[in-house]
PDB file of C-alpha atoms in Angstrom:
ATOM      1  CA  ASN A 258      47.632 192.655  98.652  1.00 41.00           C
ATOM      2  CA  LEU A 259      45.681 196.183  97.326  1.00 47.00           C
ATOM      3  CA  GLU A 260      47.805 197.890  98.913  1.00 51.00           C
ATOM      4  CA  MET A 261      51.175 196.791  98.749  1.00 54.00           C
ATOM      5  CA  ALA A 262      51.394 197.445  94.898  1.00 59.00           C
ATOM      6  CA  ASN A 263      51.218 201.372  96.455  1.00 75.00           C
ATOM      7  CA  VAL A 264      54.124 200.757  98.161  1.00 82.00           C
ATOM      8  CA  SER A 265      57.604 201.852  96.768  1.00 87.00           C
ATOM      9  CA  SER A 266      59.964 198.669  95.377  1.00 88.00           C
ATOM     10  CA  ALA A 267      62.839 200.078  97.823  1.00 91.00           C
ATOM     11  CA  LEU A 268      60.305 199.341 100.824  1.00 91.00           C
ATOM     12  CA  GLN A 269      59.255 196.173  99.400  1.00 90.00           C
ATOM     13  CA  TRP A 270      63.052 195.300  98.724  1.00 91.00           C
ATOM     14  CA  SER A 271      63.554 196.480 103.376  1.00 91.00           C
ATOM     15  CA  VAL A 272      60.741 194.059 104.482  1.00 91.00           C
ATOM     16  CA  ILE A 273      62.324 190.823 102.761  1.00 89.00           C
ATOM     17  CA  ARG A 274      65.910 191.912 102.447  1.00 90.00           C
ATOM     18  CA  LYS A 275      66.301 189.485 105.055  1.00 89.00           C
ATOM     19  CA  ASN A 276      63.153 187.398 105.751  1.00 88.00           C
ATOM     20  CA  SER A 277      62.220 185.427 102.490  1.00 88.00           C
ATOM     21  CA  SER A 278      60.914 181.893 102.131  1.00 90.00           C
ATOM     22  CA  PHE A 279      63.159 181.451  99.358  1.00 92.00           C
ATOM     23  CA  LEU A 280      66.879 183.129 101.201  1.00 92.00           C
ATOM     24  CA  LEU A 281      69.529 180.186 101.187  1.00 91.00           C
ATOM     25  CA  LYS A 282      72.437 180.561 102.979  1.00 90.00           C
ATOM     26  CA  ARG A 283      75.095 178.512 101.516  1.00 90.00           C
ATOM     27  CA  ASN A 284      79.317 179.696 103.168  1.00 91.00           C
ATOM     28  CA  GLY A 285      78.067 182.725 104.210  1.00 88.00           C
ATOM     29  CA  VAL A 286      76.980 184.101 101.472  1.00 87.00           C
ATOM     30  CA  LEU A 287      73.633 185.230 100.937  1.00 88.00           C
ATOM     31  CA  TYR A 288      71.971 182.585  98.055  1.00 91.00           C
ATOM     32  CA  THR A 289      67.681 182.474  96.397  1.00 91.00           C
ATOM     33  CA  LYS A 290      65.876 180.827  94.708  1.00 92.00           C
ATOM     34  CA  GLU A 291      63.028 183.228  93.886  1.00 89.00           C
ATOM     35  CA  PRO A 292      61.674 183.653  90.046  1.00 88.00           C
ATOM     36  CA  ASN A 293      62.809 185.572  88.154  1.00 90.00           C
ATOM     37  CA  ASN A 294      65.731 186.449  88.868  1.00 91.00           C
ATOM     38  CA  LEU A 295      68.336 185.787  87.047  1.00 92.00           C
ATOM     39  CA  ARG A 296      71.891 185.287  89.374  1.00 91.00           C
ATOM     40  CA  GLY A 297      70.609 183.822  92.163  1.00 89.00           C
ATOM     41  CA  VAL A 298      71.811 187.036  94.394  1.00 90.00           C
ATOM     42  CA  ASN A 299      69.986 188.104  96.670  1.00 91.00           C
ATOM     43  CA  SER A 300      70.308 191.883  95.922  1.00 91.00           C
ATOM     44  CA  PHE A 301      67.467 194.751  95.032  1.00 92.00           C
ATOM     45  CA  ARG A 302      69.382 195.087  91.482  1.00 91.00           C
ATOM     46  CA  TYR A 303      68.005 191.124  90.945  1.00 89.00           C
ATOM     47  CA  ASN A 304      65.416 190.692  92.915  1.00 89.00           C
ATOM     48  CA  GLY A 305      62.018 189.237  90.697  1.00 86.00           C
ATOM     49  CA  LEU A 306      59.914 189.888  93.769  1.00 86.00           C
ATOM     50  CA  VAL A 307      60.220 194.059  93.753  1.00 87.00           C
ATOM     51  CA  GLN A 308      60.960 195.538  90.874  1.00 86.00           C
ATOM     52  CA  GLU A 309      58.944 196.547  87.891  1.00 84.00           C
ATOM     53  CA  LYS A 310      60.144 195.276  84.964  1.00 87.00           C
ATOM     54  CA  THR A 311      62.015 192.042  85.191  1.00 89.00           C
ATOM     55  CA  VAL A 312      62.729 188.894  83.483  1.00 92.00           C
ATOM     56  CA  GLY A 313      63.284 185.159  84.229  1.00 92.00           C
ATOM     57  CA  ILE A 314      64.931 182.484  81.983  1.00 93.00           C
ATOM     58  CA  GLU A 315      63.515 178.809  82.878  1.00 92.00           C
ATOM     59  CA  ALA A 316      64.091 175.595  81.217  1.00 91.00           C
ATOM     60  CA  ASP A 317      60.988 173.932  78.749  1.00 89.00           C
ATOM     61  CA  SER A 318      58.811 171.635  80.467  1.00 86.00           C
ATOM     62  CA  ASP A 319      59.852 168.986  77.572  1.00 85.00           C
ATOM     63  CA  GLY A 320      63.299 170.062  77.636  1.00 82.00           C
ATOM     64  CA  LYS A 321      63.431 171.366  74.720  1.00 86.00           C
ATOM     65  CA  GLY A 322      64.099 175.235  74.579  1.00 89.00           C
ATOM     66  CA  VAL A 323      63.368 177.796  77.124  1.00 92.00           C
ATOM     67  CA  VAL A 324      60.389 179.851  78.697  1.00 92.00           C
ATOM     68  CA  MET A 325      60.995 184.085  78.984  1.00 92.00           C
ATOM     69  CA  VAL A 326      58.995 184.962  81.829  1.00 90.00           C
ATOM     70  CA  THR A 327      58.062 188.186  81.568  1.00 89.00           C
ATOM     71  CA  LYS A 328      56.806 190.639  84.005  1.00 84.00           C
ATOM     72  CA  ASN A 329      53.156 193.060  83.440  1.00 78.00           C
ATOM     73  CA  LYS A 330      51.305 195.606  84.604  1.00 74.00           C
ATOM     74  CA  GLN A 331      48.280 193.317  85.506  1.00 68.00           C
ATOM     75  CA  GLN A 332      50.478 194.241  89.824  1.00 66.00           C
ATOM     76  CA  ASN A 333      46.388 193.105  91.267  1.00 71.00           C
ATOM     77  CA  LYS A 334      45.774 190.371  89.476  1.00 76.00           C
ATOM     78  CA  PRO A 335      48.458 187.339  90.184  1.00 73.00           C
ATOM     79  CA  ALA A 336      47.296 184.953  87.671  1.00 76.00           C
ATOM     80  CA  LYS A 337      47.732 187.584  85.299  1.00 79.00           C
ATOM     81  CA  ASN A 338      51.014 188.754  85.714  1.00 80.00           C
ATOM     82  CA  HIS A 339      53.598 187.094  84.392  1.00 83.00           C
ATOM     83  CA  ASN A 340      53.817 186.541  79.922  1.00 85.00           C
ATOM     84  CA  ARG A 341      55.370 183.223  79.970  1.00 87.00           C
ATOM     85  CA  THR A 342      57.557 183.105  76.251  1.00 87.00           C
ATOM     86  CA  GLY A 343      58.600 179.899  74.244  1.00 90.00           C
ATOM     87  CA  LEU A 344      61.179 179.876  72.153  1.00 88.00           C
ATOM     88  CA  LYS A 345      61.966 176.071  71.181  1.00 80.00           C
ATOM     89  CA  LYS A 346      64.317 177.003  68.175  1.00 70.00           C
ATOM     90  CA  ASN A 347      66.810 174.336  66.573  1.00 72.00           C
ATOM     91  CA  ASN A 348      69.266 177.451  66.532  1.00 79.00           C
ATOM     92  CA  SER A 349      69.830 179.107  69.924  1.00 86.00           C
ATOM     93  CA  ARG A 350      71.289 182.276  68.304  1.00 89.00           C
ATOM     94  CA  LYS A 351      68.074 181.847  66.919  1.00 90.00           C
ATOM     95  CA  ALA A 352      66.415 182.236  70.425  1.00 90.00           C
ATOM     96  CA  PHE A 353      69.061 184.627  71.376  1.00 93.00           C
ATOM     97  CA  LYS A 354      68.212 187.453  68.687  1.00 93.00           C
ATOM     98  CA  THR A 355      64.904 187.158  70.595  1.00 92.00           C
ATOM     99  CA  ILE A 356      65.117 187.533  73.784  1.00 93.00           C
ATOM    100  CA  MET A 357      67.405 191.011  72.692  1.00 94.00           C
ATOM    101  CA  LYS A 358      64.900 192.171  70.761  1.00 94.00           C
ATOM    102  CA  THR A 359      62.167 191.517  73.444  1.00 92.00           C
ATOM    103  CA  LEU A 360      64.040 192.784  76.021  1.00 92.00           C
ATOM    104  CA  LYS A 361      65.807 195.768  73.925  1.00 93.00           C
ATOM    105  CA  GLY A 362      61.768 196.996  72.732  1.00 92.00           C
ATOM    106  CA  ARG A 363      60.280 196.925  75.920  1.00 90.00           C
ATOM    107  CA  GLY A 364      63.103 198.592  77.432  1.00 90.00           C
ATOM    108  CA  TYR A 365      65.408 196.535  80.449  1.00 89.00           C
ATOM    109  CA  ARG A 366      68.578 197.655  81.519  1.00 90.00           C
ATOM    110  CA  LYS A 367      70.820 196.230  79.877  1.00 92.00           C
ATOM    111  CA  ASP A 368      72.430 194.791  82.651  1.00 90.00           C
ATOM    112  CA  LEU A 369      69.876 191.576  82.548  1.00 91.00           C
ATOM    113  CA  GLN A 370      69.632 191.208  79.495  1.00 93.00           C
ATOM    114  CA  THR A 371      72.848 190.054  79.681  1.00 93.00           C
ATOM    115  CA  ALA A 372      72.749 188.203  83.148  1.00 94.00           C
ATOM    116  CA  ALA A 373      69.311 186.379  80.866  1.00 94.00           C
ATOM    117  CA  LEU A 374      71.222 185.668  77.338  1.00 94.00           C
ATOM    118  CA  ARG A 375      73.375 183.772  80.061  1.00 94.00           C
ATOM    119  CA  LYS A 376      70.869 181.949  82.104  1.00 94.00           C
ATOM    120  CA  ALA A 377      69.743 180.972  78.349  1.00 93.00           C
ATOM    121  CA  SER A 378      73.240 179.740  77.208  1.00 93.00           C
ATOM    122  CA  THR A 379      73.878 177.597  79.882  1.00 92.00           C
ATOM    123  CA  ILE A 380      70.201 175.863  79.822  1.00 92.00           C
ATOM    124  CA  LEU A 381      70.863 175.349  76.303  1.00 91.00           C
ATOM    125  CA  ARG A 382      74.069 174.271  76.317  1.00 91.00           C
ATOM    126  CA  THR A 383      72.948 171.914  79.019  1.00 90.00           C
ATOM    127  CA  GLN A 384      70.478 170.449  76.950  1.00 88.00           C
ATOM    128  CA  LYS A 385      72.317 169.756  74.538  1.00 85.00           C
ATOM    129  CA  ASN A 386      74.662 167.851  76.941  1.00 82.00           C
ATOM    130  CA  ALA A 387      72.314 166.407  77.836  1.00 81.00           C
ATOM    131  CA  ALA A 388      71.035 164.764  74.778  1.00 78.00           C
ATOM    132  CA  GLN A 389      74.293 164.205  73.480  1.00 81.00           C
ATOM    133  CA  LYS A 390      74.742 161.036  76.429  1.00 83.00           C
ATOM    134  CA  SER A 391      71.352 159.393  76.669  1.00 78.00           C
ATOM    135  CA  SER A 392      72.014 158.451  72.864  1.00 70.00           C
TER     136      SER A 392
END
């Protein structure tokens, strides 16, 4: 909706805080499966739907590397709203350096930078362990 794009993020959060199709309740704690939520926690800070600047780290479709997803300014064009950058680096340190350089250069929050590095590290470690077990 074009009208929804002009609404503040605080108002959007108050609407979807307890009513979202991405919510999961486990052991009395609310988690979320929404895209671009690095921690999986249902909070305004890490919400990937209402924040202006969001970043998501996903496993690559071929299982080798990670994909960094950032949000663009084109809110009224959902197909072009996200920028996907594949990081198929043989050296994981180079992938981490690319993530940090991109996020620092675009002015992302420091807590999102560390959360993105943690998630990328976890994904790359599981891919490495899966490759070792299969061989």
